[in-house]
Amino acid sequence: QVQLVESGGGLVQAGGTLRLSCAASGRTLMAYDMGWYRQAPGKEREFVAGISWSGLSTYIRDAVKGRFTISRDSAKKAVVLQMNSVKPEDTAVYYCVTGTRLQPATVVDYWGQGTQVTVSS
């Protein structure tokens, strides 16, 4: 069993910065990919960013490309989503995920409980 604990969410003004962090515990595998989904009211859950177990391959959704970056600390079994120049449309609950595959959402092995990000205009 794997547990994922997110931190760093909150309220921020448009143009500001947030740093989301996710720490894994339990019977984790270093071969697992890690990443982030988000879900806004009335919208489907969407994949935001992912990083391979090695840290050598990353995926960033087009809508946030150039503003968000993802990184991994394998020694700490943690993943970080750096959110710069945030926009109101970034408002959502953000979920940390890990597993052998991260897309589609139905194949994800483990989910965090989610952390709220609210961007005010």
Coordinates of C-alpha atoms in Angstrom, one line a residue, residues 9 16 18 29 35-36 46 52-53 59 65 72 74 84 92 110 115 117:
G9 CA -2.2 24.5 -2.0
G16 CA 1.5 34.7 -8.5
L18 CA 2.5 28.3 -5.8
L29 CA 8.4 1.5 -6.0
G35 CA 2.5 13.3 -11.6
W36 CA -0.5 15.6 -11.1
E46 CA -7.4 16.3 -16.5
S52 CA 9.2 9.2 -15.2
W53 CA 10.8 7.2 -12.5
Y59 CA 5.0 15.7 -19.7
K65 CA 3.3 24.7 -20.7
R72 CA 11.2 14.6 -8.8
S74 CA 13.8 10.0 -5.9
N84 CA 4.3 30.2 -11.9
A92 CA -9.0 23.3 -9.2
Y110 CA -2.5 5.5 -6.3
T115 CA -5.3 19.9 -2.4
V117 CA -5.7 25.7 -5.5

